[in-house]
Amino acid sequence: MGKRERIREITAPLLCWYAKHKRELPWREDKNPYHIWISEIMLQQTRVEAVKGYYARFLERLPSVADLAGVSEDELMKLWQGLGYYNRARNLKKAAEMIVQEYGGRFPDGYGELLRLPGIGEYTAGAVASIAFGERVPAVDGNVYRIYTRLFADGSDITQGKVQKSIREVMAEAVPQDCPGEFNQALMDLGAVICLPNGTPLCKECPVQEWCLAEKAGDMSLFPYKPQKKKRKIQDRTVFLMEYQGKYLIQQRPPKGLLAGLWEFPAQEGRLSAEQVKPLLEEWDADFEEIELLGSGKHIFSHVEWHMLGYLVHLRKLPRKLQEGMVLSSVGQIQEKYSIPSAFSVYLKEIFARSKEGATLQE
Ligand code: SF4
């Protein structure tokens, strides 16, 4: 049986399973394209359970495309804080501005038009167009690659563009005319709850088990095949929580590159000992009473790992001239106003724990 026939055969049992077992999700309560779009962007790299809270807060504050187009970058970053990949949020705003300017605020309803918007790739355009507008287009992401390669015991290197393209082509033909949105969502759910990425897939409960060649061969873990990644670069950093009268010095990161435009605690390359820290603080004109070692923190980005060592520096007085872009911020402002990325969460927890103000805000 060819691939196209096999996919055609699984369509009915898959849709039947979806009708009975589909997940109740807030963004499935209606077919509003704005809601679907926001949820899909949030779900990239973040678990469904974690996204629900962000999604509710985001829509409460920005209920329409026009609201998103008009929001300030600072407030947007605050709403996004913790989801990571902040360029996604910036692209949401850019796309919303384009929808307001070029489409008069009406959400574009065709796959091709959606693809023109910043931050919307083939998967997201396919998801929005098929679910909200019933357009017969696929939504192929990692879930579909996994199900597909297992179904056909296909050991091709899934990281290669041409392999992905050929899967998208087969899936595009497979999307049924009458219920494209349900078909795509059925695959999303199958990948999320049955054909699991890590650990053992729940093949006994799978509606397409009968057609699955990987399951017949008995080794589902071989698919999809991905060659080993290059090791991430390790960057050692020393992070300074410089406290003055209960407030902390923070600074804005450069507008380009990793964590662009977000706020951080001042830091220095390398893991510095307490003895090495003192001359550096003098160089920064930081008159201190005491330095406390806070311990290590680690954050993994896609290509880099930060291995951090933190010091809490109690300042006697502020440096005469603060470094460019540096501000003295209360714990409340750090929580409410400035977006400090989760890479620093170990040190954020530390200052929240030490502050009465932070403890109240955290509750
Ligand atoms: Fe995935 Fe198992 Fe279903 Fe095959 S039978 S698609 S491996 S869950």
mmCIF file of C-alpha atoms and ligand atoms in Angstrom:
data_model
loop_
_atom_site.group_PDB
_atom_site.id
_atom_site.type_symbol
_atom_site.label_atom_id
_atom_site.label_comp_id
_atom_site.label_asym_id
_atom_site.label_seq_id
_atom_site.Cartn_x
_atom_site.Cartn_y
_atom_site.Cartn_z
ATOM 1 C CA MET A 1 0.000 0.000 0.000
ATOM 2 C CA GLY A 2 1.383 3.411 -0.965
ATOM 3 C CA LYS A 3 1.791 6.279 1.469
ATOM 4 C CA ARG A 4 -1.112 8.271 0.096
ATOM 5 C CA GLU A 5 -3.508 5.307 0.325
ATOM 6 C CA ARG A 6 -2.338 4.502 3.864
ATOM 7 C CA ILE A 7 -2.974 8.087 5.018
ATOM 8 C CA ARG A 8 -6.377 8.028 3.314
ATOM 9 C CA GLU A 9 -7.200 4.816 5.200
ATOM 10 C CA ILE A 10 -6.322 6.228 8.599
ATOM 11 C CA THR A 11 -8.399 9.400 8.137
ATOM 12 C CA ALA A 12 -11.761 7.966 9.235
ATOM 13 C CA PRO A 13 -10.502 6.153 12.388
ATOM 14 C CA LEU A 14 -8.421 9.204 13.286
ATOM 15 C CA LEU A 15 -11.382 11.601 12.999
ATOM 16 C CA CYS A 16 -13.614 9.211 14.897
ATOM 17 C CA TRP A 17 -11.061 9.006 17.722
ATOM 18 C CA TYR A 18 -10.758 12.814 17.747
ATOM 19 C CA ALA A 19 -14.510 13.279 17.983
ATOM 20 C CA LYS A 20 -14.513 11.198 21.181
ATOM 21 C CA HIS A 21 -11.227 12.226 22.782
ATOM 22 C CA LYS A 22 -10.399 15.760 21.701
ATOM 23 C CA ARG A 23 -8.802 17.943 24.346
ATOM 24 C CA GLU A 24 -10.913 20.749 25.778
ATOM 25 C CA LEU A 25 -8.699 23.800 25.328
ATOM 26 C CA PRO A 26 -9.572 27.480 25.848
ATOM 27 C CA TRP A 27 -8.606 28.403 22.258
ATOM 28 C CA ARG A 28 -10.963 25.729 20.970
ATOM 29 C CA GLU A 29 -14.018 27.367 22.500
ATOM 30 C CA ASP A 30 -14.573 29.338 19.287
ATOM 31 C CA LYS A 31 -12.994 29.557 15.854
ATOM 32 C CA ASN A 32 -11.699 33.075 16.246
ATOM 33 C CA PRO A 33 -8.519 33.303 14.117
ATOM 34 C CA TYR A 34 -6.932 35.766 16.562
ATOM 35 C CA HIS A 35 -7.343 33.278 19.418
ATOM 36 C CA ILE A 36 -5.983 30.376 17.369
ATOM 37 C CA TRP A 37 -3.018 32.424 16.186
ATOM 38 C CA ILE A 38 -2.039 33.607 19.689
ATOM 39 C CA SER A 39 -2.331 30.072 21.099
ATOM 40 C CA GLU A 40 -0.289 28.530 18.287
ATOM 41 C CA ILE A 41 2.549 31.028 18.741
ATOM 42 C CA MET A 42 2.530 30.482 22.513
ATOM 43 C CA LEU A 43 2.498 26.709 22.101
ATOM 44 C CA GLN A 44 5.757 26.721 20.148
ATOM 45 C CA GLN A 45 8.229 25.366 22.722
ATOM 46 C CA THR A 46 5.845 25.613 25.696
ATOM 47 C CA ARG A 47 3.588 22.940 27.213
ATOM 48 C CA VAL A 48 -0.181 23.281 26.895
ATOM 49 C CA GLU A 49 -0.745 23.444 30.655
ATOM 50 C CA ALA A 50 1.771 26.267 31.039
ATOM 51 C CA VAL A 51 0.310 28.196 28.085
ATOM 52 C CA LYS A 52 -3.253 28.321 29.473
ATOM 53 C CA GLY A 53 -2.460 30.989 32.093
ATOM 54 C CA TYR A 54 -0.443 33.120 29.673
ATOM 55 C CA TYR A 55 -3.185 32.850 27.064
ATOM 56 C CA ALA A 56 -5.921 33.969 29.480
ATOM 57 C CA ARG A 57 -3.858 36.952 30.729
ATOM 58 C CA PHE A 58 -2.860 37.966 27.204
ATOM 59 C CA LEU A 59 -6.428 37.985 25.882
ATOM 60 C CA GLU A 60 -7.782 39.713 28.933
ATOM 61 C CA ARG A 61 -5.378 42.585 28.348
ATOM 62 C CA LEU A 62 -5.324 42.445 24.520
ATOM 63 C CA PRO A 63 -8.704 41.096 23.409
ATOM 64 C CA SER A 64 -8.373 42.129 19.754
ATOM 65 C CA VAL A 65 -5.830 42.523 16.964
ATOM 66 C CA ALA A 66 -6.169 46.311 17.310
ATOM 67 C CA ASP A 67 -5.285 46.106 21.016
ATOM 68 C CA LEU A 68 -2.201 44.038 20.190
ATOM 69 C CA ALA A 69 -1.161 46.505 17.484
ATOM 70 C CA GLY A 70 -1.387 49.370 19.990
ATOM 71 C CA VAL A 71 0.351 47.796 22.999
ATOM 72 C CA SER A 72 3.727 49.165 24.125
ATOM 73 C CA GLU A 73 6.762 46.919 23.678
ATOM 74 C CA ASP A 74 7.435 46.982 27.440
ATOM 75 C CA GLU A 75 3.949 45.786 28.296
ATOM 76 C CA LEU A 76 4.065 43.138 25.582
ATOM 77 C CA MET A 77 7.377 41.807 26.933
ATOM 78 C CA LYS A 78 5.874 41.695 30.408
ATOM 79 C CA LEU A 79 2.884 39.680 29.161
ATOM 80 C CA TRP A 80 5.292 37.322 27.391
ATOM 81 C CA GLN A 81 7.799 37.037 30.224
ATOM 82 C CA GLY A 82 8.490 33.373 30.960
ATOM 83 C CA LEU A 83 7.456 32.076 27.528
ATOM 84 C CA GLY A 84 10.913 32.787 26.086
ATOM 85 C CA TYR A 85 11.733 33.427 22.409
ATOM 86 C CA TYR A 86 10.753 37.075 22.755
ATOM 87 C CA ASN A 87 11.015 37.735 19.024
ATOM 88 C CA ARG A 88 7.815 35.763 18.650
ATOM 89 C CA ALA A 89 6.001 38.366 20.726
ATOM 90 C CA ARG A 90 7.574 41.192 18.714
ATOM 91 C CA ASN A 91 6.457 39.512 15.495
ATOM 92 C CA LEU A 92 2.921 39.162 16.877
ATOM 93 C CA LYS A 93 2.792 42.922 17.328
ATOM 94 C CA LYS A 94 4.297 43.597 13.879
ATOM 95 C CA ALA A 95 1.759 41.251 12.276
ATOM 96 C CA ALA A 96 -1.098 42.903 14.204
ATOM 97 C CA GLU A 97 0.062 46.340 12.976
ATOM 98 C CA MET A 98 0.062 45.007 9.419
ATOM 99 C CA ILE A 99 -3.450 43.574 9.830
ATOM 100 C CA VAL A 100 -4.699 46.939 11.099
ATOM 101 C CA GLN A 101 -2.931 48.979 8.406
ATOM 102 C CA GLU A 102 -3.388 46.749 5.357
ATOM 103 C CA TYR A 103 -6.601 44.872 6.144
ATOM 104 C CA GLY A 104 -8.453 47.464 8.228
ATOM 105 C CA GLY A 105 -8.217 45.168 11.271
ATOM 106 C CA ARG A 106 -9.959 42.236 9.526
ATOM 107 C CA PHE A 107 -7.995 39.016 9.971
ATOM 108 C CA PRO A 108 -6.731 37.795 6.558
ATOM 109 C CA ASP A 109 -8.620 34.613 5.769
ATOM 110 C CA GLY A 110 -6.420 32.845 3.226
ATOM 111 C CA TYR A 111 -3.355 30.638 3.769
ATOM 112 C CA GLY A 112 -1.280 32.683 1.281
ATOM 113 C CA GLU A 113 -2.167 35.994 2.932
ATOM 114 C CA LEU A 114 -1.436 34.627 6.399
ATOM 115 C CA LEU A 115 2.016 33.549 5.239
ATOM 116 C CA ARG A 116 2.862 37.186 4.446
ATOM 117 C CA LEU A 117 2.543 38.164 8.108
ATOM 118 C CA PRO A 118 5.716 38.375 10.226
ATOM 119 C CA GLY A 119 6.314 35.294 12.377
ATOM 120 C CA ILE A 120 3.729 33.147 10.574
ATOM 121 C CA GLY A 121 5.231 30.119 8.864
ATOM 122 C CA GLU A 122 3.608 27.260 6.981
ATOM 123 C CA TYR A 123 2.520 25.405 10.124
ATOM 124 C CA THR A 124 0.827 28.381 11.807
ATOM 125 C CA ALA A 125 -0.760 29.582 8.557
ATOM 126 C CA GLY A 126 -2.067 26.049 7.998
ATOM 127 C CA ALA A 127 -3.440 25.780 11.539
ATOM 128 C CA VAL A 128 -5.232 29.170 11.432
ATOM 129 C CA ALA A 129 -6.530 28.785 7.845
ATOM 130 C CA SER A 130 -7.828 25.233 8.347
ATOM 131 C CA ILE A 131 -9.329 25.656 11.841
ATOM 132 C CA ALA A 132 -10.747 29.183 11.592
ATOM 133 C CA PHE A 133 -11.620 29.327 7.892
ATOM 134 C CA GLY A 134 -12.005 25.669 6.870
ATOM 135 C CA GLU A 135 -9.336 25.970 4.152
ATOM 136 C CA ARG A 136 -7.989 22.640 2.909
ATOM 137 C CA VAL A 137 -4.346 23.043 3.934
ATOM 138 C CA PRO A 138 -2.141 20.915 6.201
ATOM 139 C CA ALA A 139 -0.552 22.011 9.510
ATOM 140 C CA VAL A 140 2.618 19.984 9.662
ATOM 141 C CA ASP A 141 4.841 20.330 12.716
ATOM 142 C CA GLY A 142 7.031 18.038 14.824
ATOM 143 C CA ASN A 143 3.968 16.053 15.928
ATOM 144 C CA VAL A 144 3.062 15.217 12.344
ATOM 145 C CA TYR A 145 6.656 14.391 11.383
ATOM 146 C CA ARG A 146 6.773 11.974 14.305
ATOM 147 C CA ILE A 147 3.457 10.276 13.531
ATOM 148 C CA TYR A 148 4.270 10.093 9.818
ATOM 149 C CA THR A 149 7.758 8.614 10.207
ATOM 150 C CA ARG A 150 6.455 6.047 12.700
ATOM 151 C CA LEU A 151 3.487 5.162 10.535
ATOM 152 C CA PHE A 152 5.834 4.392 7.632
ATOM 153 C CA ALA A 153 8.893 3.347 9.668
ATOM 154 C CA ASP A 154 10.649 6.045 7.644
ATOM 155 C CA GLY A 155 14.240 6.474 8.835
ATOM 156 C CA SER A 156 15.100 9.520 6.664
ATOM 157 C CA ASP A 157 16.906 12.354 8.419
ATOM 158 C CA ILE A 158 13.989 14.528 9.575
ATOM 159 C CA THR A 159 16.214 17.568 10.070
ATOM 160 C CA GLN A 160 16.656 17.831 6.284
ATOM 161 C CA GLY A 161 14.471 20.347 4.489
ATOM 162 C CA LYS A 162 13.780 18.048 1.526
ATOM 163 C CA VAL A 163 12.520 15.252 3.808
ATOM 164 C CA GLN A 164 10.197 17.674 5.590
ATOM 165 C CA LYS A 165 8.997 19.066 2.266
ATOM 166 C CA SER A 166 8.083 15.633 0.919
ATOM 167 C CA ILE A 167 6.099 14.870 4.106
ATOM 168 C CA ARG A 168 4.269 18.193 3.784
ATOM 169 C CA GLU A 169 3.394 17.325 0.190
ATOM 170 C CA VAL A 170 1.905 13.948 1.128
ATOM 171 C CA MET A 171 0.000 15.499 4.033
ATOM 172 C CA ALA A 172 -1.327 18.338 1.837
ATOM 173 C CA GLU A 173 -3.008 15.785 -0.403
ATOM 174 C CA ALA A 174 -4.346 13.878 2.596
ATOM 175 C CA VAL A 175 -6.289 16.768 4.170
ATOM 176 C CA PRO A 176 -10.002 16.028 3.707
ATOM 177 C CA GLN A 177 -12.116 18.635 1.926
ATOM 178 C CA ASP A 178 -14.974 18.652 4.399
ATOM 179 C CA CYS A 179 -13.118 18.899 7.749
ATOM 180 C CA PRO A 180 -9.535 20.167 7.348
ATOM 181 C CA GLY A 181 -9.464 21.792 10.790
ATOM 182 C CA GLU A 182 -10.596 18.621 12.568
ATOM 183 C CA PHE A 183 -8.056 16.524 10.644
ATOM 184 C CA ASN A 184 -5.176 18.817 11.595
ATOM 185 C CA GLN A 185 -6.291 19.046 15.210
ATOM 186 C CA ALA A 186 -6.727 15.272 15.387
ATOM 187 C CA LEU A 187 -3.067 14.891 14.415
ATOM 188 C CA MET A 188 -2.069 17.539 16.985
ATOM 189 C CA ASP A 189 -3.912 15.621 19.710
ATOM 190 C CA LEU A 190 -2.644 12.233 18.604
ATOM 191 C CA GLY A 191 0.920 13.558 18.807
ATOM 192 C CA ALA A 192 0.289 15.215 22.174
ATOM 193 C CA VAL A 193 -1.403 12.400 24.068
ATOM 194 C CA ILE A 194 -0.828 9.064 22.249
ATOM 195 C CA CYS A 195 2.133 9.095 19.856
ATOM 196 C CA LEU A 196 4.336 10.716 22.484
ATOM 197 C CA PRO A 197 7.700 12.270 21.651
ATOM 198 C CA ASN A 198 9.614 11.033 24.667
ATOM 199 C CA GLY A 199 9.148 7.747 26.424
ATOM 200 C CA THR A 200 6.873 5.081 25.075
ATOM 201 C CA PRO A 201 3.956 5.947 22.803
ATOM 202 C CA LEU A 202 0.593 4.540 23.903
ATOM 203 C CA CYS A 203 0.199 2.306 20.854
ATOM 204 C CA LYS A 204 -2.510 0.146 22.405
ATOM 205 C CA GLU A 205 -4.783 3.191 22.580
ATOM 206 C CA CYS A 206 -3.802 4.499 19.157
ATOM 207 C CA PRO A 207 -6.572 4.685 16.538
ATOM 208 C CA VAL A 208 -4.075 4.062 13.696
ATOM 209 C CA GLN A 209 -2.126 1.214 15.266
ATOM 210 C CA GLU A 210 -3.351 -1.239 12.661
ATOM 211 C CA TRP A 211 -1.543 0.735 9.925
ATOM 212 C CA CYS A 212 1.632 1.598 11.842
ATOM 213 C CA LEU A 213 4.824 -0.009 10.516
ATOM 214 C CA ALA A 214 7.074 1.170 13.382
ATOM 215 C CA GLU A 215 4.758 -0.460 15.898
ATOM 216 C CA LYS A 216 4.781 -3.662 13.852
ATOM 217 C CA ALA A 217 8.585 -3.607 13.806
ATOM 218 C CA GLY A 218 8.488 -3.039 17.575
ATOM 219 C CA ASP A 219 10.841 -0.072 17.813
ATOM 220 C CA MET A 220 9.013 3.235 17.699
ATOM 221 C CA SER A 221 11.893 5.062 19.367
ATOM 222 C CA LEU A 222 13.921 4.914 16.131
ATOM 223 C CA PHE A 223 11.543 7.397 14.493
ATOM 224 C CA PRO A 224 11.828 10.200 13.642
ATOM 225 C CA TYR A 225 15.546 9.889 12.985
ATOM 226 C CA LYS A 226 17.632 12.932 13.926
ATOM 227 C CA PRO A 227 21.423 12.902 13.733
ATOM 228 C CA GLN A 228 23.148 13.981 16.924
ATOM 229 C CA LYS A 229 23.321 17.726 17.374
ATOM 230 C CA LYS A 230 26.529 19.627 17.783
ATOM 231 C CA LYS A 231 27.320 20.359 21.400
ATOM 232 C CA ARG A 232 26.156 23.726 22.705
ATOM 233 C CA LYS A 233 28.736 26.379 23.485
ATOM 234 C CA ILE A 234 29.224 26.913 27.223
ATOM 235 C CA GLN A 235 29.480 30.521 28.423
ATOM 236 C CA ASP A 236 30.552 31.164 32.001
ATOM 237 C CA ARG A 237 29.118 34.355 33.471
ATOM 238 C CA THR A 238 29.294 36.100 36.794
ATOM 239 C CA VAL A 239 26.036 37.860 37.677
ATOM 240 C CA PHE A 240 25.868 40.797 40.096
ATOM 241 C CA LEU A 241 22.774 41.591 42.108
ATOM 242 C CA MET A 242 23.788 45.067 43.255
ATOM 243 C CA GLU A 243 21.473 46.100 46.065
ATOM 244 C CA TYR A 244 21.094 49.647 47.394
ATOM 245 C CA GLN A 245 18.451 50.407 50.037
ATOM 246 C CA GLY A 246 16.343 47.403 48.986
ATOM 247 C CA LYS A 247 16.509 48.275 45.262
ATOM 248 C CA TYR A 248 18.616 46.632 42.555
ATOM 249 C CA LEU A 249 20.643 47.874 39.624
ATOM 250 C CA ILE A 250 19.453 46.383 36.341
ATOM 251 C CA GLN A 251 20.351 47.190 32.763
ATOM 252 C CA GLN A 252 18.824 46.729 29.334
ATOM 253 C CA ARG A 253 20.427 44.267 26.921
ATOM 254 C CA PRO A 254 21.451 45.460 23.440
ATOM 255 C CA PRO A 255 18.653 45.772 20.841
ATOM 256 C CA LYS A 256 20.052 42.886 18.757
ATOM 257 C CA GLY A 257 21.148 39.344 19.586
ATOM 258 C CA LEU A 258 20.313 36.965 22.430
ATOM 259 C CA LEU A 259 17.482 38.237 24.702
ATOM 260 C CA ALA A 260 17.529 41.525 22.766
ATOM 261 C CA GLY A 261 16.113 44.542 24.550
ATOM 262 C CA LEU A 262 15.235 42.661 27.744
ATOM 263 C CA TRP A 263 16.481 43.573 31.215
ATOM 264 C CA GLU A 264 19.162 41.793 33.199
ATOM 265 C CA PHE A 265 21.425 42.033 36.200
ATOM 266 C CA PRO A 266 24.894 43.344 35.332
ATOM 267 C CA ALA A 267 27.197 40.467 34.428
ATOM 268 C CA GLN A 268 30.757 39.737 33.439
ATOM 269 C CA GLU A 269 32.218 36.935 31.324
ATOM 270 C CA GLY A 270 33.822 34.112 33.300
ATOM 271 C CA ARG A 271 33.242 32.647 36.773
ATOM 272 C CA LEU A 272 34.990 35.092 39.066
ATOM 273 C CA SER A 273 36.095 34.357 42.610
ATOM 274 C CA ALA A 274 35.227 36.813 45.400
ATOM 275 C CA GLU A 275 38.800 38.103 45.210
ATOM 276 C CA GLN A 276 38.508 38.721 41.464
ATOM 277 C CA VAL A 277 35.165 40.470 41.962
ATOM 278 C CA LYS A 278 36.499 43.206 44.261
ATOM 279 C CA PRO A 279 38.766 45.031 41.761
ATOM 280 C CA LEU A 280 36.010 44.818 39.160
ATOM 281 C CA LEU A 281 33.531 46.513 41.513
ATOM 282 C CA GLU A 282 36.106 49.201 42.185
ATOM 283 C CA GLU A 283 36.468 49.709 38.466
ATOM 284 C CA TRP A 284 32.679 50.192 38.315
ATOM 285 C CA ASP A 285 32.951 52.739 41.152
ATOM 286 C CA ALA A 286 30.738 50.519 43.326
ATOM 287 C CA ASP A 287 31.333 51.273 47.007
ATOM 288 C CA PHE A 288 30.179 48.112 48.821
ATOM 289 C CA GLU A 289 29.688 46.977 52.397
ATOM 290 C CA GLU A 290 29.484 43.259 51.828
ATOM 291 C CA ILE A 291 29.525 40.655 49.077
ATOM 292 C CA GLU A 292 27.519 37.433 49.402
ATOM 293 C CA LEU A 293 28.028 34.404 47.206
ATOM 294 C CA LEU A 294 24.612 33.290 45.885
ATOM 295 C CA GLY A 295 25.619 30.140 44.095
ATOM 296 C CA SER A 296 25.274 28.776 40.590
ATOM 297 C CA GLY A 297 22.565 29.012 37.963
ATOM 298 C CA LYS A 298 22.290 27.421 34.554
ATOM 299 C CA HIS A 299 20.189 28.304 31.533
ATOM 300 C CA ILE A 300 20.033 26.451 28.240
ATOM 301 C CA PHE A 301 19.344 28.331 25.007
ATOM 302 C CA SER A 302 19.241 26.575 21.632
ATOM 303 C CA HIS A 303 22.955 27.032 20.835
ATOM 304 C CA VAL A 304 24.448 28.275 24.074
ATOM 305 C CA GLU A 305 24.411 27.333 27.731
ATOM 306 C CA TRP A 306 24.958 29.961 30.383
ATOM 307 C CA HIS A 307 26.693 28.667 33.479
ATOM 308 C CA MET A 308 26.329 31.450 35.992
ATOM 309 C CA LEU A 309 27.734 32.326 39.358
ATOM 310 C CA GLY A 310 25.900 34.996 41.325
ATOM 311 C CA TYR A 311 26.995 37.543 43.925
ATOM 312 C CA LEU A 312 24.796 39.798 45.982
ATOM 313 C CA VAL A 313 26.616 43.081 46.481
ATOM 314 C CA HIS A 314 25.306 45.381 49.234
ATOM 315 C CA LEU A 315 26.201 48.914 48.122
ATOM 316 C CA ARG A 316 27.020 51.651 50.591
ATOM 317 C CA LYS A 317 26.244 54.280 47.972
ATOM 318 C CA LEU A 318 25.408 54.322 44.299
ATOM 319 C CA PRO A 319 28.218 54.704 41.751
ATOM 320 C CA ARG A 320 28.674 58.379 40.846
ATOM 321 C CA LYS A 321 27.837 57.615 37.252
ATOM 322 C CA LEU A 322 25.660 54.637 36.389
ATOM 323 C CA GLN A 323 26.651 52.692 33.308
ATOM 324 C CA GLU A 324 24.616 53.487 30.226
ATOM 325 C CA GLY A 325 21.138 51.914 30.250
ATOM 326 C CA MET A 326 21.343 51.051 33.953
ATOM 327 C CA VAL A 327 18.465 51.827 36.351
ATOM 328 C CA LEU A 328 17.845 51.337 40.061
ATOM 329 C CA SER A 329 14.646 49.348 40.374
ATOM 330 C CA SER A 330 12.495 48.215 43.297
ATOM 331 C CA VAL A 331 11.474 44.566 43.522
ATOM 332 C CA GLY A 332 7.904 45.612 42.723
ATOM 333 C CA GLN A 333 9.040 47.345 39.519
ATOM 334 C CA ILE A 334 11.084 44.296 38.545
ATOM 335 C CA GLN A 335 7.938 42.194 38.877
ATOM 336 C CA GLU A 336 5.523 44.622 37.277
ATOM 337 C CA LYS A 337 7.466 46.645 34.758
ATOM 338 C CA TYR A 338 10.805 45.271 33.644
ATOM 339 C CA SER A 339 11.045 42.003 31.711
ATOM 340 C CA ILE A 340 13.902 39.999 33.164
ATOM 341 C CA PRO A 341 14.027 36.687 31.277
ATOM 342 C CA SER A 342 13.720 33.299 32.966
ATOM 343 C CA ALA A 343 17.464 32.721 32.403
ATOM 344 C CA PHE A 344 17.871 34.702 35.647
ATOM 345 C CA SER A 345 15.056 32.971 37.538
ATOM 346 C CA VAL A 346 17.372 31.518 40.182
ATOM 347 C CA TYR A 347 18.514 35.039 41.100
ATOM 348 C CA LEU A 348 15.059 36.591 40.764
ATOM 349 C CA LYS A 349 13.752 34.057 43.282
ATOM 350 C CA GLU A 350 16.554 35.085 45.593
ATOM 351 C CA ILE A 351 15.608 38.772 45.601
ATOM 352 C CA PHE A 352 11.879 38.034 45.840
ATOM 353 C CA ALA A 353 12.547 35.794 48.834
ATOM 354 C CA ARG A 354 14.545 38.556 50.537
ATOM 355 C CA SER A 355 11.988 41.271 49.894
ATOM 356 C CA LYS A 356 8.732 41.756 51.796
ATOM 357 C CA GLU A 357 7.384 43.625 48.770
ATOM 358 C CA GLY A 358 8.259 40.676 46.489
ATOM 359 C CA ALA A 359 6.774 38.154 48.885
ATOM 360 C CA THR A 360 3.461 40.043 48.843
ATOM 361 C CA LEU A 361 3.440 40.359 45.065
ATOM 362 C CA GLN A 362 4.261 36.689 44.609
ATOM 363 C CA GLU A 363 1.258 35.541 46.668
HETATM 364 FE FE1 SF4 B 1 2.496 6.235 17.206
HETATM 365 FE FE2 SF4 B 1 2.188 3.814 18.264
HETATM 366 FE FE3 SF4 B 1 0.191 4.977 16.952
HETATM 367 FE FE4 SF4 B 1 2.312 4.103 15.646
HETATM 368 S S1 SF4 B 1 0.850 2.884 16.780
HETATM 369 S S2 SF4 B 1 1.300 6.064 15.343
HETATM 370 S S3 SF4 B 1 3.954 4.556 17.105
HETATM 371 S S4 SF4 B 1 1.127 5.645 18.878
#
